[in-house]
Amino acid sequence: IIKIVVKIQDEKLICTIEDNGIGRKASAAIKARSNRHRKSMGMSITRSRLDIINHEVEGAASIHIEDLAVEEYGTSGTRVQINLPVNS
């Protein structure tokens, strides 16, 4: 299950993505055991883009990643929240 919430609050666009997957620790363990050694670029690209925004308006953009324990589904999960400035 993937839940996406987008809202505007305090002159920021807040995008929250939450899933009930196996979690980052379990995913890293599986990746370490596999023969594939592909490096994911998603987070580094996202951080670079946020750095560009923060260069224009210091501290305006941020990303927060949180590991979840989703008891309802009997599994772990992850929540990612991206905050971006809203130009008025």
PDB file of C-alpha atoms in Angstrom:
ATOM      1  CA  ILE A   1       0.000   0.000   0.000  1.00  0.00           C
ATOM      2  CA  ILE A   2       1.315   3.450  -0.891  1.00  0.00           C
ATOM      3  CA  LYS A   3      -0.321   6.528   0.612  1.00  0.00           C
ATOM      4  CA  ILE A   4       0.447   9.979  -0.837  1.00  0.00           C
ATOM      5  CA  VAL A   5      -0.696  13.205   0.824  1.00  0.00           C
ATOM      6  CA  VAL A   6      -0.014  16.645  -0.640  1.00  0.00           C
ATOM      7  CA  LYS A   7      -0.948  19.817   1.230  1.00  0.00           C
ATOM      8  CA  ILE A   8       0.035  23.450   1.610  1.00  0.00           C
ATOM      9  CA  GLN A   9       0.873  24.591   5.128  1.00  0.00           C
ATOM     10  CA  ASP A  10       2.782  27.652   6.346  1.00  0.00           C
ATOM     11  CA  GLU A  11       3.722  28.676   2.789  1.00  0.00           C
ATOM     12  CA  LYS A  12       5.218  25.238   2.075  1.00  0.00           C
ATOM     13  CA  LEU A  13       4.114  22.419  -0.168  1.00  0.00           C
ATOM     14  CA  ILE A  14       4.310  19.267   1.938  1.00  0.00           C
ATOM     15  CA  CYS A  15       4.316  15.936   0.125  1.00  0.00           C
ATOM     16  CA  THR A  16       4.215  12.819   2.312  1.00  0.00           C
ATOM     17  CA  ILE A  17       4.667   9.349   0.843  1.00  0.00           C
ATOM     18  CA  GLU A  18       4.120   6.358   3.121  1.00  0.00           C
ATOM     19  CA  ASP A  19       4.276   2.633   2.404  1.00  0.00           C
ATOM     20  CA  ASN A  20       3.886  -0.597   4.316  1.00  0.00           C
ATOM     21  CA  GLY A  21       6.840  -2.370   2.689  1.00  0.00           C
ATOM     22  CA  ILE A  22       9.603  -4.358   4.339  1.00  0.00           C
ATOM     23  CA  GLY A  23      11.481  -1.232   5.428  1.00  0.00           C
ATOM     24  CA  ARG A  24      14.899   0.133   4.594  1.00  0.00           C
ATOM     25  CA  LYS A  25      16.896  -2.193   6.868  1.00  0.00           C
ATOM     26  CA  ALA A  26      15.380  -5.370   5.448  1.00  0.00           C
ATOM     27  CA  SER A  27      15.713  -4.016   1.922  1.00  0.00           C
ATOM     28  CA  ALA A  28      19.411  -3.248   2.482  1.00  0.00           C
ATOM     29  CA  ALA A  29      19.960  -6.775   3.838  1.00  0.00           C
ATOM     30  CA  ILE A  30      18.345  -8.331   0.749  1.00  0.00           C
ATOM     31  CA  LYS A  31      20.371  -6.089  -1.539  1.00  0.00           C
ATOM     32  CA  ALA A  32      23.599  -7.058   0.264  1.00  0.00           C
ATOM     33  CA  ARG A  33      22.860 -10.766  -0.353  1.00  0.00           C
ATOM     34  CA  SER A  34      22.025 -10.326  -4.026  1.00  0.00           C
ATOM     35  CA  ASN A  35      24.502 -10.416  -6.865  1.00  0.00           C
ATOM     36  CA  ARG A  36      23.246  -7.124  -8.245  1.00  0.00           C
ATOM     37  CA  HIS A  37      25.347  -4.189  -7.144  1.00  0.00           C
ATOM     38  CA  ARG A  38      23.444  -1.374  -8.812  1.00  0.00           C
ATOM     39  CA  LYS A  39      23.657   1.895  -6.891  1.00  0.00           C
ATOM     40  CA  SER A  40      20.342   3.706  -6.592  1.00  0.00           C
ATOM     41  CA  MET A  41      20.591   7.372  -7.550  1.00  0.00           C
ATOM     42  CA  GLY A  42      17.103   8.492  -6.477  1.00  0.00           C
ATOM     43  CA  MET A  43      17.996   9.986  -3.102  1.00  0.00           C
ATOM     44  CA  SER A  44      21.198  11.659  -4.295  1.00  0.00           C
ATOM     45  CA  ILE A  45      19.327  13.280  -7.208  1.00  0.00           C
ATOM     46  CA  THR A  46      16.560  14.446  -4.866  1.00  0.00           C
ATOM     47  CA  ARG A  47      19.063  15.893  -2.378  1.00  0.00           C
ATOM     48  CA  SER A  48      20.875  17.729  -5.205  1.00  0.00           C
ATOM     49  CA  ARG A  49      17.624  19.295  -6.350  1.00  0.00           C
ATOM     50  CA  LEU A  50      16.771  20.367  -2.797  1.00  0.00           C
ATOM     51  CA  ASP A  51      20.253  21.896  -2.482  1.00  0.00           C
ATOM     52  CA  ILE A  52      19.544  23.992  -5.587  1.00  0.00           C
ATOM     53  CA  ILE A  53      16.287  25.257  -4.041  1.00  0.00           C
ATOM     54  CA  ASN A  54      18.028  25.969  -0.723  1.00  0.00           C
ATOM     55  CA  HIS A  55      20.707  27.943  -2.558  1.00  0.00           C
ATOM     56  CA  GLU A  56      17.966  30.360  -3.650  1.00  0.00           C
ATOM     57  CA  VAL A  57      16.088  30.428  -0.317  1.00  0.00           C
ATOM     58  CA  GLU A  58      18.157  29.044   2.564  1.00  0.00           C
ATOM     59  CA  GLY A  59      16.397  26.298   4.502  1.00  0.00           C
ATOM     60  CA  ALA A  60      13.286  26.455   2.320  1.00  0.00           C
ATOM     61  CA  ALA A  61      13.355  22.818   1.154  1.00  0.00           C
ATOM     62  CA  SER A  62      13.911  19.658   3.146  1.00  0.00           C
ATOM     63  CA  ILE A  63      13.398  15.917   3.139  1.00  0.00           C
ATOM     64  CA  HIS A  64      12.721  13.691   6.139  1.00  0.00           C
ATOM     65  CA  ILE A  65      12.775   9.878   6.047  1.00  0.00           C
ATOM     66  CA  GLU A  66      11.258   7.828   8.843  1.00  0.00           C
ATOM     67  CA  ASP A  67      11.143   4.074   9.328  1.00  0.00           C
ATOM     68  CA  LEU A  68       7.716   2.860  10.436  1.00  0.00           C
ATOM     69  CA  ALA A  69       6.363  -0.153  12.235  1.00  0.00           C
ATOM     70  CA  VAL A  70       2.916  -0.595  10.707  1.00  0.00           C
ATOM     71  CA  GLU A  71       1.206  -2.947  13.153  1.00  0.00           C
ATOM     72  CA  GLU A  72      -2.029  -2.868  11.167  1.00  0.00           C
ATOM     73  CA  TYR A  73      -0.258  -4.709   8.333  1.00  0.00           C
ATOM     74  CA  GLY A  74       2.172  -6.732  10.459  1.00  0.00           C
ATOM     75  CA  THR A  75       5.134  -5.261   8.606  1.00  0.00           C
ATOM     76  CA  SER A  76       7.493  -2.322   8.490  1.00  0.00           C
ATOM     77  CA  GLY A  77       7.232   0.664   6.250  1.00  0.00           C
ATOM     78  CA  THR A  78       8.752   3.994   5.367  1.00  0.00           C
ATOM     79  CA  ARG A  79       7.504   7.585   5.402  1.00  0.00           C
ATOM     80  CA  VAL A  80       9.184  10.246   3.279  1.00  0.00           C
ATOM     81  CA  GLN A  81       8.192  13.893   3.679  1.00  0.00           C
ATOM     82  CA  ILE A  82       9.404  16.513   1.205  1.00  0.00           C
ATOM     83  CA  ASN A  83       8.891  20.193   2.046  1.00  0.00           C
ATOM     84  CA  LEU A  84       9.129  22.774  -0.749  1.00  0.00           C
ATOM     85  CA  PRO A  85       8.573  26.524  -0.694  1.00  0.00           C
ATOM     86  CA  VAL A  86       5.417  27.861  -2.334  1.00  0.00           C
ATOM     87  CA  ASN A  87       6.001  30.919  -4.520  1.00  0.00           C
ATOM     88  CA  SER A  88       3.144  33.371  -4.232  1.00  0.00           C
TER      89      SER A  88
END
